[in-house]
Coordinates of C-alpha atoms in Angstrom, one line a residue:
Chain A
X159 CA -0.9 -28.3 6.6
X160 CA -2.5 -24.9 6.7
X161 CA -2.2 -24.3 10.4
X162 CA 0.0 -21.6 11.8
X163 CA 2.5 -22.7 14.3
X164 CA 0.6 -21.4 17.3
X165 CA -2.5 -23.1 16.1
X166 CA -0.6 -26.3 15.7
X167 CA 0.8 -26.1 19.2
X168 CA -2.6 -25.4 20.6
X169 CA -4.0 -28.3 18.6
X170 CA -1.4 -30.4 20.3
X171 CA -2.5 -29.0 23.7
X172 CA -6.1 -29.8 23.0
X173 CA -5.2 -33.2 21.7
X174 CA -3.1 -34.0 24.8
X175 CA -5.8 -32.7 27.1
X176 CA -8.2 -35.3 25.7
X177 CA -5.8 -38.2 26.0
X178 CA -6.8 -40.1 29.1
X179 CA -4.0 -40.6 31.6
X180 CA -1.5 -38.5 29.7
X181 CA 0.3 -36.1 32.0
X182 CA 2.4 -34.2 29.6
X183 CA 1.4 -30.8 28.5
X184 CA 4.6 -30.0 26.8
X185 CA 3.0 -28.4 23.8
X186 CA 1.8 -25.2 25.3
X187 CA 4.9 -23.3 26.0
X188 CA 4.5 -20.5 23.5
X189 CA 1.1 -19.5 24.9
X190 CA 0.5 -17.3 21.9
X191 CA -3.3 -17.9 21.8
X192 CA -3.8 -15.5 24.7
X193 CA -5.9 -13.3 22.5
X194 CA -5.1 -10.0 20.9
X195 CA -2.1 -9.7 23.2
X196 CA 0.1 -7.1 21.6
X197 CA 0.5 -4.1 23.7
X198 CA 0.4 -0.6 22.3
X199 CA 3.2 1.9 22.7
X200 CA 6.0 -0.4 21.6
X201 CA 8.0 1.3 18.9
X202 CA 8.9 0.5 15.3
X203 CA 10.4 -2.9 14.8
X204 CA 7.9 -4.6 17.0
X205 CA 6.9 -7.9 15.6
X206 CA 4.5 -8.6 18.4
X207 CA 3.9 -12.3 17.8
X208 CA 5.9 -15.0 19.4
X209 CA 5.3 -18.3 17.7
X210 CA 6.9 -21.5 18.9
X211 CA 8.3 -24.3 16.9
X212 CA 6.1 -27.1 18.1
X213 CA 5.5 -30.1 15.9
X214 CA 2.1 -31.5 15.4
X215 CA 3.0 -35.1 16.3
X216 CA 0.6 -35.2 19.2
X217 CA -2.3 -35.3 16.7
X218 CA -1.7 -38.8 15.5
X219 CA -1.1 -40.8 18.6
X220 CA -4.4 -40.6 20.3
X221 CA -4.9 -44.3 20.5
X222 CA -7.8 -45.3 22.7
X223 CA -9.5 -42.0 22.8
X224 CA -13.0 -41.2 21.4
X225 CA -13.1 -40.1 17.8
X226 CA -15.0 -37.0 18.7
X227 CA -12.2 -35.8 21.0
X228 CA -9.9 -35.4 18.1
X229 CA -9.8 -32.3 15.9
X230 CA -10.8 -33.3 12.4
X231 CA -7.7 -33.6 10.2
X232 CA -9.0 -31.7 7.2
X233 CA -8.9 -28.1 8.2
X234 CA -9.1 -26.2 5.0
X235 CA -12.0 -25.9 2.6
X236 CA -11.9 -24.1 -0.8
X237 CA -14.2 -21.8 -2.6
X238 CA -15.2 -20.9 -6.2
X239 CA -14.2 -17.6 -7.6
X240 CA -16.2 -14.7 -6.2
X241 CA -18.3 -17.1 -4.1
X242 CA -18.9 -17.7 -0.4
X243 CA -21.1 -20.8 -1.1
X244 CA -20.0 -24.0 0.7
X245 CA -19.2 -26.5 -2.0
X246 CA -21.0 -29.9 -1.5
X247 CA -17.7 -31.8 -1.3
X248 CA -16.8 -29.9 1.8
X249 CA -20.0 -30.4 3.7
X250 CA -18.7 -33.5 5.4
X251 CA -15.7 -31.6 6.5
X252 CA -17.8 -28.9 8.1
X253 CA -20.1 -31.5 9.7
X254 CA -17.0 -33.2 11.3
X255 CA -15.9 -29.8 12.7
X256 CA -19.4 -29.1 13.9
X257 CA -19.6 -32.4 15.7
X258 CA -16.2 -31.9 17.3
X259 CA -17.1 -28.4 18.5
X260 CA -20.5 -29.6 19.9
X261 CA -18.8 -32.5 21.7
X262 CA -16.0 -30.3 23.0
X263 CA -17.6 -27.1 24.3
X264 CA -14.2 -25.9 25.7
X265 CA -12.6 -26.0 22.2
X266 CA -12.5 -22.8 20.3
X267 CA -11.8 -22.3 16.6
X268 CA -10.7 -19.3 14.5
X269 CA -12.1 -19.4 11.0
X270 CA -9.4 -17.7 8.8
X271 CA -10.9 -16.4 5.6
X272 CA -8.7 -16.0 2.6
X273 CA -9.1 -14.8 -1.0
X274 CA -7.1 -14.9 -4.2
X275 CA -5.0 -11.9 -5.2
X276 CA -7.4 -10.4 -7.7
X277 CA -9.0 -7.1 -6.8
X278 CA -8.2 -4.5 -4.1
X279 CA -6.8 -5.6 -0.8
X280 CA -9.2 -4.0 1.6
X281 CA -12.2 -5.2 -0.4
X282 CA -10.7 -8.7 -0.4
X283 CA -10.4 -8.5 3.3
X284 CA -14.1 -8.0 3.5
X285 CA -14.7 -10.9 1.0
X286 CA -12.5 -13.2 3.1
X287 CA -14.6 -12.3 6.1
X288 CA -17.8 -13.1 4.2
X289 CA -16.4 -16.5 3.3
X290 CA -15.4 -17.3 6.9
X291 CA -18.8 -15.9 8.0
X292 CA -20.5 -18.5 5.7
X293 CA -18.7 -21.2 7.5
X294 CA -19.6 -19.7 10.9
X295 CA -23.2 -19.6 9.8
X296 CA -23.0 -23.3 8.8
X297 CA -21.6 -24.3 12.2
X298 CA -24.2 -22.2 14.0
X299 CA -27.0 -24.0 12.1
X300 CA -25.4 -27.3 13.1
X301 CA -25.7 -26.3 16.7
X302 CA -22.2 -25.0 17.5
X303 CA -22.2 -22.3 20.2
X304 CA -21.2 -18.9 18.7
X305 CA -18.9 -18.4 21.7
X306 CA -16.6 -21.2 20.3
X307 CA -16.2 -19.6 16.9
X308 CA -14.3 -16.5 15.8
X309 CA -13.8 -15.2 12.3
X310 CA -10.5 -13.5 11.2
X311 CA -10.1 -12.5 7.6
X312 CA -6.7 -12.3 6.0
X313 CA -8.0 -11.4 2.6
X314 CA -5.2 -11.9 0.0
X315 CA -2.4 -11.2 2.6
X316 CA -1.4 -14.8 3.3
X317 CA -1.5 -16.7 0.0
X318 CA -1.1 -20.5 0.4
X319 CA 0.3 -20.6 -3.1
X320 CA 2.2 -18.0 -5.1
X321 CA 1.6 -17.3 -8.8
X322 CA -1.0 -15.5 -10.9
X323 CA -2.8 -18.5 -12.3
X324 CA -6.0 -20.3 -11.7
X325 CA -4.2 -23.2 -9.9
X326 CA -2.7 -20.8 -7.3
X327 CA -6.0 -18.8 -7.1
X328 CA -8.0 -22.0 -6.3
X329 CA -5.6 -22.9 -3.4
X330 CA -5.8 -19.4 -2.0
X331 CA -9.6 -19.1 -1.9
X332 CA -10.1 -20.9 1.3
X333 CA -11.2 -21.0 4.9
X334 CA -8.8 -22.5 7.5
X335 CA -10.0 -24.0 10.8
X336 CA -7.3 -22.8 13.3
X337 CA -7.8 -24.5 16.7
Chain B
X289 CA 11.4 4.3 -23.3
X290 CA 14.5 5.2 -21.3
X291 CA 16.0 3.4 -18.4
X292 CA 16.9 6.0 -15.8
X293 CA 19.0 3.7 -13.6
X294 CA 22.5 4.8 -14.0
X295 CA 25.7 3.1 -13.0
X296 CA 26.4 5.4 -10.0
X297 CA 22.9 4.6 -8.7
X298 CA 23.7 0.9 -8.9
X299 CA 27.0 1.6 -7.1
X300 CA 25.1 3.4 -4.4
X301 CA 22.7 0.4 -3.9
X302 CA 25.7 -1.8 -3.4
X303 CA 27.2 0.5 -0.9
X304 CA 24.0 0.6 1.1
X305 CA 23.7 -3.2 1.3
X306 CA 21.7 -3.3 4.5
X307 CA 19.1 -1.1 3.0
X308 CA 19.2 -2.6 -0.4
X309 CA 16.3 -5.0 0.1
X310 CA 14.0 -2.1 0.6
X311 CA 15.6 0.4 -1.8
X312 CA 13.5 1.0 -4.9
X313 CA 15.0 1.8 -8.3
X314 CA 13.2 3.5 -11.1
X315 CA 12.5 2.4 -14.7
X316 CA 10.6 4.8 -17.0
X317 CA 8.1 2.6 -18.8
X318 CA 6.2 5.2 -20.9
X319 CA 7.6 8.7 -21.6
X320 CA 5.3 11.5 -22.5
X321 CA 5.5 12.3 -26.2
X322 CA 4.5 15.9 -25.5
X323 CA 7.0 16.4 -22.6
X324 CA 8.9 19.8 -22.7
X325 CA 12.6 19.5 -23.6
X326 CA 14.8 20.8 -20.8
X327 CA 18.6 20.6 -20.3
X328 CA 19.9 20.1 -16.8
X329 CA 23.6 20.7 -17.2
X330 CA 25.9 18.9 -14.8
X331 CA 26.7 21.3 -12.0
X332 CA 30.2 22.7 -11.9
X333 CA 32.2 21.4 -9.0
X334 CA 34.2 24.0 -7.1
X335 CA 36.1 21.9 -4.7
X336 CA 33.3 19.9 -3.2
X337 CA 33.6 16.2 -4.0
X338 CA 30.0 14.9 -3.8
X339 CA 28.7 11.3 -3.5
X340 CA 25.6 12.4 -5.3
X341 CA 25.2 13.8 -8.8
X342 CA 22.7 16.6 -8.0
X343 CA 22.0 17.6 -11.6
X344 CA 21.2 14.0 -12.5
X345 CA 18.8 13.8 -9.5
X346 CA 17.0 16.9 -10.8
X347 CA 16.8 15.6 -14.3
X348 CA 15.5 12.3 -13.1
X349 CA 12.8 14.0 -11.0
X350 CA 11.7 16.2 -13.9
X351 CA 11.6 13.2 -16.3
X352 CA 9.6 11.1 -13.8
X353 CA 6.9 13.9 -13.6
X354 CA 6.0 13.2 -17.2
X355 CA 6.1 17.0 -17.9
X356 CA 9.7 17.1 -19.0
X357 CA 12.1 15.4 -21.4
X358 CA 15.6 16.1 -20.1
X359 CA 18.4 16.3 -22.8
X360 CA 20.9 13.5 -22.8
X361 CA 24.3 14.6 -21.4
X362 CA 26.1 13.3 -24.5
X363 CA 24.2 15.9 -26.5
X364 CA 25.5 18.8 -24.4
X365 CA 28.5 20.1 -26.3
X366 CA 29.1 22.8 -23.7
X367 CA 28.5 22.8 -19.9
X368 CA 27.8 26.4 -18.7
X369 CA 27.5 26.8 -14.9
X370 CA 25.9 30.2 -14.7
X371 CA 23.4 32.2 -16.8
X372 CA 26.0 34.6 -18.2
X373 CA 27.9 31.7 -19.7
X374 CA 24.9 30.4 -21.7
X375 CA 25.0 30.9 -25.5
X376 CA 21.3 30.6 -26.2
X377 CA 21.7 30.1 -29.9
X378 CA 23.5 26.8 -29.3
X379 CA 20.8 25.5 -27.0
X380 CA 18.0 26.6 -29.3
X381 CA 19.6 24.5 -32.0
X382 CA 19.1 21.5 -29.7
X383 CA 15.4 22.4 -29.4
X384 CA 15.8 22.9 -25.7
X385 CA 13.1 25.1 -24.2
X386 CA 14.5 25.5 -20.7
X387 CA 17.8 24.9 -19.0
X388 CA 19.1 24.5 -15.5
X389 CA 22.8 25.3 -14.7
X390 CA 24.5 25.4 -11.3
X391 CA 27.7 25.2 -9.4
X392 CA 28.5 23.5 -6.1
X393 CA 31.0 24.7 -3.5
X394 CA 32.0 23.8 0.1
X395 CA 30.2 25.5 2.9
X396 CA 31.6 24.4 6.2
X397 CA 30.9 20.7 6.6
X398 CA 28.2 20.9 3.9
X399 CA 27.8 22.3 0.4
X400 CA 26.4 25.4 -1.2
X401 CA 24.5 25.0 -4.5
X402 CA 23.9 28.0 -6.7
X403 CA 21.6 27.2 -9.6
X404 CA 19.7 29.1 -12.2
X405 CA 16.8 28.3 -14.5
X406 CA 16.6 29.9 -18.0
X407 CA 14.0 30.2 -20.6
X408 CA 16.0 29.4 -23.7
X409 CA 13.5 30.7 -26.3
X410 CA 13.0 33.9 -24.4
X411 CA 16.8 34.1 -23.6
X412 CA 15.9 35.1 -20.1
X413 CA 16.7 34.0 -16.5
X414 CA 13.5 32.7 -14.7
X415 CA 14.9 31.7 -11.4
X416 CA 18.1 31.9 -9.4
X417 CA 18.6 30.5 -5.9
X418 CA 21.3 29.3 -3.5
X419 CA 20.7 26.2 -1.4
X420 CA 22.9 25.0 1.4
X421 CA 22.8 21.5 2.6
X422 CA 24.5 19.1 5.1
X423 CA 26.3 16.1 3.5
X424 CA 23.4 13.9 4.4
X425 CA 20.9 16.2 2.8
X426 CA 22.3 16.3 -0.7
X427 CA 19.4 14.4 -2.3
X428 CA 16.9 16.6 -0.4
X429 CA 18.7 19.7 -1.8
X430 CA 18.4 18.3 -5.3
X431 CA 14.7 17.6 -4.8
X432 CA 14.2 21.1 -3.6
X433 CA 15.7 22.4 -6.8
X434 CA 13.4 20.1 -8.8
X435 CA 10.4 21.5 -6.9
X436 CA 11.4 25.1 -7.7
X437 CA 12.1 24.5 -11.3
X438 CA 8.9 22.5 -11.8
X439 CA 6.8 25.2 -10.2
X440 CA 8.5 28.1 -12.1
X441 CA 7.7 26.4 -15.4
X442 CA 4.4 24.7 -14.9
X443 CA 2.8 26.9 -12.2
X444 CA 2.2 23.6 -10.2
X445 CA 3.8 23.1 -6.9
X446 CA 6.5 20.4 -7.1
X447 CA 6.1 17.2 -5.1
X448 CA 9.6 15.9 -5.4
X449 CA 10.4 16.5 -1.7
X450 CA 7.7 14.2 -0.5
X451 CA 7.9 10.6 0.8
X452 CA 6.1 7.4 0.2
X453 CA 5.2 4.6 2.6
X454 CA 4.8 1.0 1.4
X455 CA 4.6 -2.5 2.6
X456 CA 6.9 -5.4 1.7
X457 CA 6.3 -9.1 2.2
X458 CA 8.4 -12.2 1.7
X459 CA 7.5 -15.9 2.0
X460 CA 4.3 -17.7 1.6
X461 CA 1.4 -19.1 3.7
X462 CA 2.3 -19.4 7.4
X463 CA 5.9 -18.5 6.9
X464 CA 5.8 -14.8 5.9
X465 CA 7.4 -11.6 7.0
X466 CA 6.0 -8.1 6.5
X467 CA 7.6 -4.7 6.8
X468 CA 6.4 -1.2 6.6
X469 CA 8.9 1.3 5.0
X470 CA 9.1 5.0 4.5
X471 CA 11.2 6.3 1.6
X472 CA 11.8 9.4 -0.5
X473 CA 9.3 9.8 -3.4
X474 CA 12.0 8.5 -5.7
X475 CA 12.5 5.4 -3.7
X476 CA 15.7 6.4 -2.0
X477 CA 16.6 6.6 1.7
X478 CA 14.2 3.9 2.7
X479 CA 13.7 3.3 6.5
X480 CA 11.9 0.5 8.1
X481 CA 9.0 1.7 10.3
X482 CA 7.6 -1.7 11.4
X483 CA 8.4 -5.4 11.0
X484 CA 6.1 -8.3 11.8
X485 CA 5.4 -11.9 10.8
X486 CA 1.7 -11.0 10.5
X487 CA 0.2 -8.9 7.8
X488 CA 0.6 -5.1 7.7
X489 CA -1.9 -3.2 5.6
X490 CA -3.2 0.1 4.4
X491 CA -0.6 2.7 5.5
X492 CA -2.1 6.2 5.4
X493 CA -0.3 9.5 6.1
X494 CA -1.7 12.1 8.4
X495 CA -2.3 15.5 6.7
X496 CA 0.7 17.0 8.5
X497 CA 2.9 14.2 7.3
X498 CA 4.1 13.2 10.8
X499 CA 2.1 10.1 11.4
X500 CA 1.1 6.9 9.7
X501 CA -2.1 5.0 10.4
X502 CA -2.0 1.4 9.3
X503 CA -3.5 -2.0 10.0
X504 CA -1.4 -4.6 11.7
X505 CA -2.3 -8.3 12.5
X506 CA 0.5 -8.7 15.0
X507 CA -1.9 -9.7 17.8
X508 CA -3.4 -12.4 15.4
X509 CA -6.3 -10.0 14.8
X510 CA -6.4 -6.8 12.8
X511 CA -6.0 -3.6 14.7
X512 CA -5.5 0.0 13.6
X513 CA -2.4 1.8 14.9
X514 CA -1.2 5.3 14.6
X515 CA 2.6 5.7 14.6
X516 CA 4.7 8.8 14.7
X517 CA 7.1 8.5 11.8
X518 CA 10.2 10.2 13.4
X519 CA 10.1 8.4 16.8
X520 CA 8.3 5.1 16.0
X521 CA 6.1 5.8 19.0
X522 CA 2.6 4.5 18.4
X523 CA -0.9 3.8 19.8
X524 CA -3.4 1.1 19.1
X525 CA -6.5 3.0 18.0
X526 CA -9.1 0.3 17.3
X527 CA -9.2 -3.4 17.8
X528 CA -12.9 -4.2 17.7
X529 CA -14.1 -7.7 17.0
X530 CA -14.0 -8.4 13.3
X531 CA -12.4 -6.2 10.6
X532 CA -10.4 -3.1 11.6
X533 CA -9.5 -1.9 8.2
X534 CA -8.7 0.8 5.7
X535 CA -7.9 3.9 7.8
X536 CA -8.3 7.3 6.1
X537 CA -7.5 10.6 7.7
X538 CA -9.8 13.6 7.7
X539 CA -8.2 16.7 6.1
X540 CA -8.0 18.3 9.6
X541 CA -6.1 15.3 11.0
X542 CA -8.6 14.9 13.9
X543 CA -10.5 11.8 12.7
X544 CA -10.0 8.6 10.9
X545 CA -12.6 6.9 8.7
X546 CA -12.3 3.1 8.6
X547 CA -14.2 -0.1 7.9
X548 CA -15.3 -2.1 11.0
X549 CA -17.4 -5.3 11.0
X550 CA -18.1 -5.1 14.7
X551 CA -21.9 -5.0 14.0
X552 CA -21.9 -7.7 11.3
X553 CA -21.1 -6.7 7.8
X554 CA -18.2 -4.2 7.2
X555 CA -19.5 -0.6 7.6
X556 CA -17.8 2.8 7.4
X557 CA -17.2 4.5 10.7
X558 CA -15.3 7.6 11.8
X559 CA -13.4 7.9 15.0
X560 CA -12.3 11.0 16.7
X561 CA -8.6 10.3 17.5
X562 CA -8.6 12.5 20.6
X563 CA -11.9 11.5 22.3
X564 CA -12.2 8.0 20.6
X565 CA -15.8 8.9 19.8
X566 CA -17.0 6.4 17.2
X567 CA -19.7 7.3 14.7
X568 CA -21.3 4.9 12.2
X569 CA -21.6 6.4 8.7
X570 CA -23.1 3.6 6.6
X571 CA -25.9 1.1 7.2
X572 CA -26.5 -1.6 4.7
X573 CA -26.5 -5.4 4.6
X574 CA -23.6 -5.3 2.0
X575 CA -19.8 -4.7 2.2
X576 CA -18.8 -1.1 2.8
X577 CA -15.0 -0.4 2.9
X578 CA -12.1 1.6 1.6
X579 CA -13.3 5.0 2.7
X580 CA -11.6 8.2 1.6
X581 CA -12.3 11.7 2.8
X582 CA -13.1 14.5 0.4
X583 CA -10.5 17.4 0.4
X584 CA -13.2 19.7 1.9
X585 CA -13.8 17.3 4.7
X586 CA -17.6 17.2 4.1
X587 CA -18.1 13.8 2.5
X588 CA -16.6 10.3 2.3
X589 CA -16.3 8.1 -0.7
X590 CA -16.2 4.4 -0.3
X591 CA -16.5 1.0 -2.0
X592 CA -19.8 -0.8 -1.6
X593 CA -21.1 -4.0 -3.2
X594 CA -24.8 -3.2 -2.5
X595 CA -25.4 -3.3 -6.3
X596 CA -23.9 -6.8 -6.6
X597 CA -20.3 -5.9 -7.3
X598 CA -18.0 -3.2 -5.9
X599 CA -18.8 0.4 -6.9
X600 CA -17.9 3.8 -5.5
X601 CA -20.4 5.7 -3.5
X602 CA -20.4 9.1 -1.8
X603 CA -21.9 9.9 1.5
X604 CA -22.3 13.5 2.8
X605 CA -21.3 13.6 6.5
X606 CA -24.2 15.8 7.3
X607 CA -26.6 13.0 6.4
X608 CA -28.8 12.2 3.5
X609 CA -28.7 9.3 1.1
X610 CA -25.5 7.9 -0.4
X611 CA -24.9 8.7 -4.1
X612 CA -23.5 6.1 -6.4
X613 CA -20.6 7.7 -8.4
X614 CA -19.4 4.9 -10.7
X615 CA -21.4 3.1 -13.5
X616 CA -18.7 2.1 -16.0
X617 CA -18.1 -1.7 -15.7
X618 CA -18.8 -4.0 -12.8
X619 CA -15.7 -3.5 -10.6
X620 CA -14.7 -0.1 -9.3
X621 CA -13.0 0.0 -6.0
X622 CA -10.6 1.9 -3.6
X623 CA -11.1 5.4 -4.8
X624 CA -9.0 8.4 -3.7
X625 CA -9.8 12.0 -4.4
X626 CA -7.6 14.3 -6.5
X627 CA -6.4 17.1 -4.3
X628 CA -8.7 19.6 -6.0
X629 CA -11.7 17.3 -5.3
X630 CA -12.8 17.3 -8.9
X631 CA -11.8 13.8 -9.9
X632 CA -11.3 10.4 -8.2
X633 CA -8.6 7.8 -8.9
X634 CA -9.7 4.2 -8.5
X635 CA -9.2 0.6 -9.5
X636 CA -11.3 -0.2 -12.5
X637 CA -11.7 -3.7 -14.0
X638 CA -12.2 -3.5 -17.7
X639 CA -11.1 -5.5 -20.8
X640 CA -7.5 -4.9 -19.7
X641 CA -7.9 -6.3 -16.2
X642 CA -7.5 -4.3 -13.0
X643 CA -6.1 -0.8 -13.9
X644 CA -5.8 2.6 -12.3
X645 CA -8.5 4.9 -13.7
X646 CA -9.6 8.5 -13.2
X647 CA -13.2 9.6 -13.2
X648 CA -14.1 13.2 -13.4
X649 CA -16.9 13.9 -11.0
X650 CA -18.6 16.5 -13.2
X651 CA -18.8 14.5 -16.4
X652 CA -18.8 11.1 -14.8
X653 CA -16.4 10.0 -17.5
X654 CA -13.9 7.3 -16.6
X655 CA -10.5 6.9 -18.2
X656 CA -8.0 4.1 -17.7
X657 CA -4.6 5.4 -16.9
X658 CA -2.3 2.5 -16.3
X659 CA -1.3 -0.4 -18.5
X660 CA -0.2 -2.8 -15.8
X661 CA -0.9 -6.2 -14.3
X662 CA -3.3 -6.5 -11.3
X663 CA -3.0 -2.8 -10.4
X664 CA -4.2 -1.9 -6.9
X665 CA -3.9 0.6 -4.1
X666 CA -3.7 3.9 -6.0
X667 CA -2.4 6.9 -4.0
X668 CA -2.3 10.4 -5.4
X669 CA 0.7 12.8 -5.2
X670 CA -0.2 15.9 -3.1
X671 CA 0.0 18.1 -6.3
X672 CA -2.3 15.8 -8.2
X673 CA 0.1 15.2 -11.1
X674 CA 0.9 11.5 -10.4
X675 CA -0.7 8.4 -9.0
X676 CA 1.5 5.7 -7.4
X677 CA 0.0 2.2 -7.2
X678 CA 1.0 -1.5 -6.7
X679 CA 1.3 -3.9 -9.7
X680 CA 3.2 -7.0 -10.7
X681 CA 6.3 -7.5 -12.8
X682 CA 7.2 -11.1 -13.4
X683 CA 6.0 -12.9 -10.3
X684 CA 6.8 -10.0 -8.0
X685 CA 4.9 -7.2 -6.6
X686 CA 6.3 -3.8 -7.5
X687 CA 5.2 -0.2 -7.4
X688 CA 4.2 1.7 -10.5
X689 CA 3.3 5.3 -11.1
X690 CA 1.3 7.0 -13.8
X691 CA 0.7 10.7 -14.6
X692 CA -2.8 11.9 -13.9
X693 CA -3.4 12.2 -17.6
X694 CA -2.0 8.7 -18.3
X695 CA 0.8 10.0 -20.6
X696 CA 3.8 9.0 -18.6
X697 CA 4.5 6.1 -16.3
X698 CA 7.3 4.5 -14.4
X699 CA 8.0 1.5 -12.1
X700 CA 9.9 1.3 -8.9
X701 CA 11.0 -2.4 -8.5
X702 CA 12.7 -3.4 -5.2
X703 CA 15.7 -5.7 -5.1
X704 CA 13.8 -8.5 -3.5
X705 CA 10.4 -9.4 -2.0
X706 CA 7.0 -8.1 -2.9
X707 CA 6.3 -4.4 -2.6
X708 CA 2.7 -3.1 -2.4
X709 CA 0.3 -0.6 -0.8
X710 CA 2.1 2.7 -1.6
X711 CA 0.9 5.8 0.2
X712 CA 2.1 9.2 -1.1
X713 CA 2.8 11.7 1.7
X714 CA 1.3 15.2 1.8
X715 CA 3.6 18.1 1.2
X716 CA 6.2 18.1 3.9
X717 CA 7.7 21.6 3.7

């Protein structure tokens, strides 16, 4: 799973919110999706981000709910070297997310763009943004409201796989849907 | 090829266990064949028992510069501690061109170091000075001696009393930790300036050496912060939608150049730190990032892929069209000016992969300097003699450095984790 813990907990929250008759909202306690929350002025040693340890089990027990109220399970798509083109095999994944976002206008997604390690870090940050931007554009064409979608590029800073080989590179060139 | 890491250095690392994960050691990877022979004789100890071997620190500094080849101690058959004890003929026989001698004595709580520099072939004393230091400033005292010796012989101001900032990371994917450190230029005395479980990027020293600008993702989005090194006090300078990236200080310290994507594609902006006045510098449908201010403050260089791949461009701040500077190869990025403004250091991808290169601005000639894996993030010493950069050794990120002429190089591996994005401070004294 490529989701960060906060995203996972929020996914749980969304999922629970759409389960009819479910009264529990136990997955939201870390509340770390409150935006760019870190205050200035705190000194060295600040880590800034509180992330909870919430498991994603709420995703799988949505019996009886509409399919479109569930966040699509595949949340990572991969790219070719030096490319921001959506590969044909991932179009169905994007279509599923577009459908979900259209049907759930209160849902928001952060598209996290990533690159492999080759090249300079800041330029890769820009390339990661271009990759996530290509996904954003796809969703927009599919009728998703721009207000539901945000792009954050991590460049090469958060590799999914370590190693200086093509296998690792291929896993790292990705866009993650973080709900 | 000579490993500089000595046993006492290892012992020091073990003693400083809490710091050890950030402490960097030094391995010389390529010595300069034309380096000048110099003898740094162990300093005589007059009752001051020291935890640091000052003469060894000086010899290591001088060797790392690539300008000098210090004589092995085993080859020193006598150890004079002042100029009047030196028998020049003996040292000429060892082909030594210069020598440094000294003696250390107690001075209150601290120490007093008297050292002299001699020209062996001219049989003359070039320099003599007394340095006093507190017990916690012994390494600083040695670096000061290195600075004076280096300048007396080369005519170039020494940069051994400077510092470096760098970023470390551990872990993978969603489970990572990032730290920003500041250390002496030789990797010692590292101190943590920031810790986060979100990425930290692009540390950049203010021209007065008192502040660091950097990018932190701690709010789940990138933002540019400016932090006072001594106190840790900081402010969030920009957190626009999209990229807030690659801060670079103006030479007068009043502005930062940066890459923002608030208007779509990443573009170069400058911000006045006092007034927060924002000015857009570039305007193109391509990626513009990695700005760096020219030493005269009148132009910015930056990376743009408007030609299809990343190349370096220069934009005068008074206006006018940008000028493309690099034409060798199809990947040239993250350029930094030499302090004299006559050359740029950058990452160039050639047949040997991503390497640190120098391009002279007059001739346009580009020369690869490093011989490393995945070199990135070059940062130039304030005297222009060395470039520090990030590279890989085994599966780990380490720092490397290469002389501005490419003749000498060394590495600074850390005990654990990945080390990257070094930033060399300006002169601090």
